Coordinates of C-alpha atoms in Angstrom, one line a residue:
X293 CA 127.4 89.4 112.0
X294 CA 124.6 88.8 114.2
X295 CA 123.4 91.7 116.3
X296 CA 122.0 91.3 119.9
X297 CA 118.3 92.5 120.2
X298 CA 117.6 92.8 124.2
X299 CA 113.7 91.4 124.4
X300 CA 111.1 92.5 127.7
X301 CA 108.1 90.6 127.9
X302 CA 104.9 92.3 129.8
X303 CA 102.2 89.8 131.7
X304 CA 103.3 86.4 131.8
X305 CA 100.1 84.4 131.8
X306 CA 99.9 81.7 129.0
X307 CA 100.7 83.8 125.8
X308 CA 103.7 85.7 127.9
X309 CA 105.2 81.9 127.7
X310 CA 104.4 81.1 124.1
X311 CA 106.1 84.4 123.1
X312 CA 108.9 84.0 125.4
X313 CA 109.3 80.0 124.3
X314 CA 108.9 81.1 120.6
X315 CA 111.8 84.2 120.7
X316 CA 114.4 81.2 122.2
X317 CA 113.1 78.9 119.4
X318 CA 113.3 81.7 116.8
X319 CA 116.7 81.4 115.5
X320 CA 116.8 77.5 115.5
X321 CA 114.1 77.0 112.9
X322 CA 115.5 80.9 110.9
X323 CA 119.2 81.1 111.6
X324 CA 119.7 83.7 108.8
X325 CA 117.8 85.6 111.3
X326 CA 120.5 88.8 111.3
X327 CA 119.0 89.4 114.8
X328 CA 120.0 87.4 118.0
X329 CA 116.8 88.0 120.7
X330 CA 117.9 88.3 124.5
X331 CA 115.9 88.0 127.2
X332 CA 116.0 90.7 128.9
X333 CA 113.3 91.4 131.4
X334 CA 110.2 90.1 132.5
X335 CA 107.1 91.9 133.8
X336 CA 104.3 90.6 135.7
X337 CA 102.2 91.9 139.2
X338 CA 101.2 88.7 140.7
X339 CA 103.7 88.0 143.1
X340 CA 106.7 85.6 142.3
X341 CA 105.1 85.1 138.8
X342 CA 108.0 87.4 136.8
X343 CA 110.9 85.6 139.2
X344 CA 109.9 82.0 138.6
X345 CA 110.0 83.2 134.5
X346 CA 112.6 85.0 135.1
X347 CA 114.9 81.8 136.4
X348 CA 112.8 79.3 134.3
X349 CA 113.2 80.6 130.6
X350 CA 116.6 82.6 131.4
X351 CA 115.6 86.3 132.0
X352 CA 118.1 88.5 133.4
X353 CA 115.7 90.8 135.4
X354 CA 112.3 90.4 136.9
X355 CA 110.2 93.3 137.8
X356 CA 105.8 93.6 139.2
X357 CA 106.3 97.2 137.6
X358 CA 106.0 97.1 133.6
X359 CA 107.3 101.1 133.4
X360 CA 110.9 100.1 134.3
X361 CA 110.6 98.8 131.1
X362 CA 110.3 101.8 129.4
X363 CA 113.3 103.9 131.0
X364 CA 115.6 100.4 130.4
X365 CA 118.7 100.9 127.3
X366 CA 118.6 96.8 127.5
X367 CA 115.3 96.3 126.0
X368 CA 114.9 96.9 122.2
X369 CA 111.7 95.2 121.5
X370 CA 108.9 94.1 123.9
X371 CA 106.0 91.7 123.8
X372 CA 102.4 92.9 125.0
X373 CA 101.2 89.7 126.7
X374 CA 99.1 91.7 129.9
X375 CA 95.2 91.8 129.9
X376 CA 93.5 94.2 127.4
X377 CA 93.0 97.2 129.3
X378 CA 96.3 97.8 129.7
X379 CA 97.3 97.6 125.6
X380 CA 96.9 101.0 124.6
X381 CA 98.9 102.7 128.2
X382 CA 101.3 99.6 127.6
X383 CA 101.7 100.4 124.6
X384 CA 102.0 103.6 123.7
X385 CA 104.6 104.0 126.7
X386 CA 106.5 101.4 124.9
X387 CA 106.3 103.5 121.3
X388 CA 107.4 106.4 122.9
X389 CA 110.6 105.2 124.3
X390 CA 111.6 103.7 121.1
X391 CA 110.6 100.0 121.9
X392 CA 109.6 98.0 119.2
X393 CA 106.1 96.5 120.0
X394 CA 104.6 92.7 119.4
X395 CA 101.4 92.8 121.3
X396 CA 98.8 90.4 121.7
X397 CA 95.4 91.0 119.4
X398 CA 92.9 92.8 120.1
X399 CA 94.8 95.8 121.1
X400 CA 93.0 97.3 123.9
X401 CA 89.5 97.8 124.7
X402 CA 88.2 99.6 120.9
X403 CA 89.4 100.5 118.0
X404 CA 90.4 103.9 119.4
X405 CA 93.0 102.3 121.7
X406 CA 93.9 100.2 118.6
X407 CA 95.0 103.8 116.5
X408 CA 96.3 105.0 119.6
X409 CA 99.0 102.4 119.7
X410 CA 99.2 102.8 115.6
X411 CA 99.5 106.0 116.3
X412 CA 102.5 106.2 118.5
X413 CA 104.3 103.6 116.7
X414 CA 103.9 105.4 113.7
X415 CA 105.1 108.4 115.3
X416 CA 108.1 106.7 116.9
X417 CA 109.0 105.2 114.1
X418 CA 109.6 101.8 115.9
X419 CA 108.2 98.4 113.8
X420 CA 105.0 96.6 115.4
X421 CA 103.4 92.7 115.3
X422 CA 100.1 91.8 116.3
X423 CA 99.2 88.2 117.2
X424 CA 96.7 87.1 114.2
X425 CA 98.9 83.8 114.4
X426 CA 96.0 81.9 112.3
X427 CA 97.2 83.7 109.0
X428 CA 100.6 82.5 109.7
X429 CA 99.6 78.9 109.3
X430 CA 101.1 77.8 106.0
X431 CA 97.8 76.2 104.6
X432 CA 96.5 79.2 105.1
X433 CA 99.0 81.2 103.1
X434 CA 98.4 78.5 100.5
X435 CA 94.8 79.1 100.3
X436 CA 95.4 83.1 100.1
X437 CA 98.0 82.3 97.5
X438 CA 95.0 79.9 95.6
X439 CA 92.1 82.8 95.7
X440 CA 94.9 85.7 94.5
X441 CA 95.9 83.4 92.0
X442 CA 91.5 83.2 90.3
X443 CA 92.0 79.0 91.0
X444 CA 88.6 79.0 92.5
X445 CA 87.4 81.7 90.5
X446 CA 85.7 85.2 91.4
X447 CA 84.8 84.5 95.7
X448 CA 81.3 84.8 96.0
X449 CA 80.8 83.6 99.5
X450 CA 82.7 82.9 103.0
X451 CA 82.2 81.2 106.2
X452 CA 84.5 81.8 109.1
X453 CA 83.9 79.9 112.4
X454 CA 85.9 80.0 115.9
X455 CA 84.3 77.6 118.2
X456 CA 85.5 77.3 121.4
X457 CA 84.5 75.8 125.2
X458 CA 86.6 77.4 127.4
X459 CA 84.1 79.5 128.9
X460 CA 81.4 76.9 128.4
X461 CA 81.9 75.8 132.8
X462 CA 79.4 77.4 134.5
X463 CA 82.0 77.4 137.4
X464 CA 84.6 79.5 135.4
X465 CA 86.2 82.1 137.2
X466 CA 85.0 85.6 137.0
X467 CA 88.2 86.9 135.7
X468 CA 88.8 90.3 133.8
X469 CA 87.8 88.5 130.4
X470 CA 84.3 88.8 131.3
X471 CA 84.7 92.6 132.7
X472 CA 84.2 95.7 130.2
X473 CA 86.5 97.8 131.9
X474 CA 89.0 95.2 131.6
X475 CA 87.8 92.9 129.3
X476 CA 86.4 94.9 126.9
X477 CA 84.2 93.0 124.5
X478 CA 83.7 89.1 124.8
X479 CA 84.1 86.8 122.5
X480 CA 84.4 89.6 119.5
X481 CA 87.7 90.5 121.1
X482 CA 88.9 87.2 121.8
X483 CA 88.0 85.0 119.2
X484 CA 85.8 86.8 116.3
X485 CA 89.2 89.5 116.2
X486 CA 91.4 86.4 114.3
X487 CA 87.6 85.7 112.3
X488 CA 87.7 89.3 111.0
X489 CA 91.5 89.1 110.5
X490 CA 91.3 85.7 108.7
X491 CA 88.4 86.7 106.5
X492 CA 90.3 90.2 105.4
X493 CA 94.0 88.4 105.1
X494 CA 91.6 85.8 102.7
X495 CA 89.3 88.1 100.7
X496 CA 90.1 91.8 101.5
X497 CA 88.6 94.3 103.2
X498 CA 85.0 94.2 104.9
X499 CA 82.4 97.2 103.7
X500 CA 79.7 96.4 105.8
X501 CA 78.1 94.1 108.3
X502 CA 75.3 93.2 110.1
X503 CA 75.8 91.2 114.0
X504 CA 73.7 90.0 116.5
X505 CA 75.4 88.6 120.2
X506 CA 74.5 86.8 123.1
X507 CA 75.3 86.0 126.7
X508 CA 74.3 82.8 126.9
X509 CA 76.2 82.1 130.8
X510 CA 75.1 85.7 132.6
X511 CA 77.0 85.2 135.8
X512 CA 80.0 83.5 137.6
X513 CA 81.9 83.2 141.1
X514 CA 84.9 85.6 141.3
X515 CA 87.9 84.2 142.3
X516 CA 89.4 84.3 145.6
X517 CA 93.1 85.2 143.9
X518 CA 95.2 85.4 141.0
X519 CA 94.5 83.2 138.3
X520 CA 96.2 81.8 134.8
X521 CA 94.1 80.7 131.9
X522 CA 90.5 79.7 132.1
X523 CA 90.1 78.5 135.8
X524 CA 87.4 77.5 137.8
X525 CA 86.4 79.3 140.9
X526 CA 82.8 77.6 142.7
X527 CA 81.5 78.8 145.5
X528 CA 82.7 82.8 145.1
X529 CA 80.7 85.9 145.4
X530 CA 78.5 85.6 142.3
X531 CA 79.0 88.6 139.5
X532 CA 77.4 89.7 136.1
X533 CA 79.4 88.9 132.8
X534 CA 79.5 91.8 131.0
X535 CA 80.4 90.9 127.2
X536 CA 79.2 88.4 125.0
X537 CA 79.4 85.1 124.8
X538 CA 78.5 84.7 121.2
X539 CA 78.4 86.8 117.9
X540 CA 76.9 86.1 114.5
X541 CA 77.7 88.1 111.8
X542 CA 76.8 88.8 108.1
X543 CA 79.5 89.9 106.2
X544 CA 79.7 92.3 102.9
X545 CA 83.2 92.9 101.1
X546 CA 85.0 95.5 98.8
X547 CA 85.1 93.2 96.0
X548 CA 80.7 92.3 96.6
X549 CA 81.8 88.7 98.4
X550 CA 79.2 88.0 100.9
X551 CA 80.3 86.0 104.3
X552 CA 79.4 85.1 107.6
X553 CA 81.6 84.9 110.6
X554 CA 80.3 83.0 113.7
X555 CA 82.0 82.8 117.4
X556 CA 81.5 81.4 120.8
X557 CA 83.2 81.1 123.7
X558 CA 80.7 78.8 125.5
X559 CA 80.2 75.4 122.3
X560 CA 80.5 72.5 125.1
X561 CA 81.9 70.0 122.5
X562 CA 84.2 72.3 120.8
X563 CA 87.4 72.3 121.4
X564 CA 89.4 74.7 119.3
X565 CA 86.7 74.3 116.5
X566 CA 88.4 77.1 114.0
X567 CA 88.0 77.4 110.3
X568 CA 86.8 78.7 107.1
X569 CA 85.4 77.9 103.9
X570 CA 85.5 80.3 100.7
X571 CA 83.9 79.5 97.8
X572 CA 84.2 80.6 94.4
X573 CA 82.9 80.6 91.2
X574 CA 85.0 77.8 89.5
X575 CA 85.7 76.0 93.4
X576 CA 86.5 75.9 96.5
X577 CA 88.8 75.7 99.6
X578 CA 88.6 74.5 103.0
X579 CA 90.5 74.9 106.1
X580 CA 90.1 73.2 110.2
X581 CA 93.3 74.4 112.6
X582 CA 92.5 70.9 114.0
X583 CA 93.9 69.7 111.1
X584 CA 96.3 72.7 110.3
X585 CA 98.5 71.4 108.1
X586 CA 95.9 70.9 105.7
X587 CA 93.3 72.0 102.6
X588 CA 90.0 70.3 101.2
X589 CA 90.4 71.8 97.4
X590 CA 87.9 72.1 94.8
X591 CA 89.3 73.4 91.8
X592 CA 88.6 72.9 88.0
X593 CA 86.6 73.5 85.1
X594 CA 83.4 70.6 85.8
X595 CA 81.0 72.9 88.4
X596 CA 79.1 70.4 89.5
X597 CA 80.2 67.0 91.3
X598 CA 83.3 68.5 91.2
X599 CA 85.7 66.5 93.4
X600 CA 87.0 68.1 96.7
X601 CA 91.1 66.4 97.5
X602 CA 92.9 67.1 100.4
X603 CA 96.0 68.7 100.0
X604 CA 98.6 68.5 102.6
X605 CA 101.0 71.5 102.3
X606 CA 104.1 71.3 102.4
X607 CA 108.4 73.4 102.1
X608 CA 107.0 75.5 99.4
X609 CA 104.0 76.5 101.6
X610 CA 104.3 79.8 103.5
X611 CA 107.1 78.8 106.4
X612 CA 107.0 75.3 106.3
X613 CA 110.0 74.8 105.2
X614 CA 111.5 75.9 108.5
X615 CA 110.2 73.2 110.5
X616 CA 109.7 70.0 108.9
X617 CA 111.5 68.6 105.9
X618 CA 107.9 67.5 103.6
X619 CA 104.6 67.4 104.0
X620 CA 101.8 65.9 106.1
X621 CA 104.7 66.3 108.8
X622 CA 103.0 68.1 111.6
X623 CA 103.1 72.0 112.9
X624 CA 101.4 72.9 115.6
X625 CA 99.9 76.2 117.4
X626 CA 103.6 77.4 118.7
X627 CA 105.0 77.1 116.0
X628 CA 102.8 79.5 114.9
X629 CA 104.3 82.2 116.9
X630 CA 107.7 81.6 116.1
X631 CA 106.5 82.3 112.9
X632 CA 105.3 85.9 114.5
X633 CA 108.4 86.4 115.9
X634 CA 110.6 85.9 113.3
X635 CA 108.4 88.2 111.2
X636 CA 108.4 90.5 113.9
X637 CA 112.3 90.2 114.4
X638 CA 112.7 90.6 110.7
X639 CA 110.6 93.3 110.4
X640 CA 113.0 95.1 113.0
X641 CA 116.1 94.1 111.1
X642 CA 115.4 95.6 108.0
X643 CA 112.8 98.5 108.7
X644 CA 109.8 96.7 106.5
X645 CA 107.0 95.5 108.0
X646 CA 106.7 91.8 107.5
X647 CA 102.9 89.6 108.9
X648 CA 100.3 91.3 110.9
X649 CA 100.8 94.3 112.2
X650 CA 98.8 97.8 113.7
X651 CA 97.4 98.8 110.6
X652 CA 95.9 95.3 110.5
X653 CA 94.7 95.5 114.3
X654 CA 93.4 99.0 113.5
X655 CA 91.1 97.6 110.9
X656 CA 89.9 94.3 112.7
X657 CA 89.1 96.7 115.3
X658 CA 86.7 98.7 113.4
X659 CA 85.3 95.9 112.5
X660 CA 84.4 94.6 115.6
X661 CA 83.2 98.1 117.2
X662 CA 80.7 98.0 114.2
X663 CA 79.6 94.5 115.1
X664 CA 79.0 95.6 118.5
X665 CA 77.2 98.5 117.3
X666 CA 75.1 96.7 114.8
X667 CA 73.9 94.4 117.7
X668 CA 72.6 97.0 119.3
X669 CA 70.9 99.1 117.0
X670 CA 70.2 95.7 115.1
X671 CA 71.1 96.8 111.9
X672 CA 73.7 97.0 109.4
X673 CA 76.8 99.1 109.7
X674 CA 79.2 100.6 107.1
X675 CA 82.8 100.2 107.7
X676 CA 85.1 103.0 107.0
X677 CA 87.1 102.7 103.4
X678 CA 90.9 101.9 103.4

């Protein structure tokens, strides 16, 4: 028997949509899913934005006020999807009434709205999700699955990129990304949040680091109204970006790997440029989400001009097997997070976590408060032990 699990989704910008789109898909691509998601309500406060979602994608109630949520018996489980000041009130509402939470990385403002959440879901005893959707790619499950197996040897070092020009218009809106009472951090929040996640879910945890960071575009027009995405906005009131544009960051692990992890928000000429590269000491493996469904391999017993193949994965890779039928068919990014939902989903049905979840958003967060903090006292930072 299938069980009915009524879903609420809060702030319907882009990533309210790709969760919504990806609890319809869910069961399609896992129908052993014991879990049937419903949706339920939608909340957003830009006017008309929750209606036209809610008689687009099927919800049966639309609401501006995200705390009718709370007080509803309907809704079981809710999506986090609103800007990241409101994480930690959002969610810890949402704990407290019993709601099972998915919300969108990096879970507030600092890592102490990060434990606050993980706090009151612990407390609750309600499952959570966090959206590192990178790690949910199956190539790179198959490179985690390559490194815990020794194939490349001991890791000795790490690079971790997440290039990106969506902020790279000097005529780019003014929007509460770029605020730190909104916003919080830049780009370390944004992007360098799935670099940290990547580079733990890889090679384990992160002792210490050392970061420097930039604002590279120091001022934009604020927008005359609501906006969606990344939009432009000439000819506004000119205001001060507060959080960075760009972080660099050396990297020390548990296990004495070193790494770096590099971010920008402003690379005019990169488009999505995300990726890593871990080497060890028998070889190596290599991974581009522009090319997702794949991994450059180095693996043997030669050292040197030791050949590097391209593997493309395949059914017995991570969740492939749910979408395509064998490999170098294509996934793409929503896929992704169906992938996150069912997890999330699953992890509901049978009281385990399954994927990323708080604890993991607790600890990418401490990471990134002690890159900000090692960027301002330019030096290196411990990070506490797990």
């Amino acid at each position: 028997m299938v069980d009915a699990l009524g879903i609420a989704v809060i702030g319907f910008g882009w990533m309210g949509r790709v969760h919504t789109q990806a609890y319809s898909r869910v069961r399609h691509h896992f129908p052993r899913l014991p879990l049937r998601p419903e949706l339920v309500t939608v909340a957003e406060e830009v006017p008309g934005r929750a209606e036209e979602a809610a008689e687009r994608y099927g919800f049966t109630t639309a609401t501006r006020d995200w705390r009718e949520i709370a007080a509803d018996p309907r809704v079981r489980a809710v999506s986090i999807t609103a800007p990241n000041f409101l994480h930690r009130e959002i969610g810890v509402a949402m704990a407290e009434a019993g709601k099972h939470v998915w919300v969108e990385k990096p879970v507030g403002l600092s890592g102490e709205d990060a434990r606050a959440v993980a706090d009151a879901v612990a407390k609750a005893g309600v499952r959570s999700a966090v959206g590192f959707n990178y790690r949910c790619a199956p190539a790179v499950e198959s490179a985690r699955d390559l490194i815990a197996a020794g194939e490349l040897g001991a890791v000795t070092h790490v690079r971790v990129r997440l290039f990106s020009d969506y902020a790279a218009h000097p005529d780019g809106a003014l929007t509460w990304r770029y605020e730190r009472a909104r916003g919080g951090s830049g780009v370390l929040g944004d992007l360098a949040s799935h670099g940290t996640d990547l580079a733990r879910f890889l090679v384990g945890d992160i002792a210490s680091l050392a970061a420097d960071t930039a604002v590279f575009v120091p001022e934009r027009a604020r927008p005359a109204g609501a906006t969606a995405g990344h939009a432009l906005a000439s000819g506004g009131a000119p205001g001060p970006v507060e959080n960075e544009d760009y972080v660099n960051c050396l990297l020390r692990f548990a296990s004495g790997a070193r790494g770096v992890l590099e971010a920008c928000r402003v690379s005019v000429g990169e488009q999505n440029n995300y990726g890593f590269e871990v080497h060890g000491t028998r070889g190596a493996v290599f991974w581009n989400f522009r090319r997702m469904n794949e991994l450059r391999v180095s693996r043997g017993t030669t050292y040197q001009d030791q050949p590097v193949s391209t593997v493309y994965v395949g059914p017995g890779d991570g969740e492939f097997a749910a979408f395509q039928p064998g490999a170098a068919n294509a996934m793409g990014y929503d896929d992704l997070k169906v992938i996150e939902a069912y997890r999330f989903l699953r992890s509901i049905a049978e009281g385990e976590p399954y994927g990323a979840t708080l604890t993991d958003a607790v600890r990418a967060a401490a990471a990134l408060d002690a890159m900000a903090e090692s960027a301002e006292r330019r030096g290196w930072v411990d990070l506490p032990a797990t």
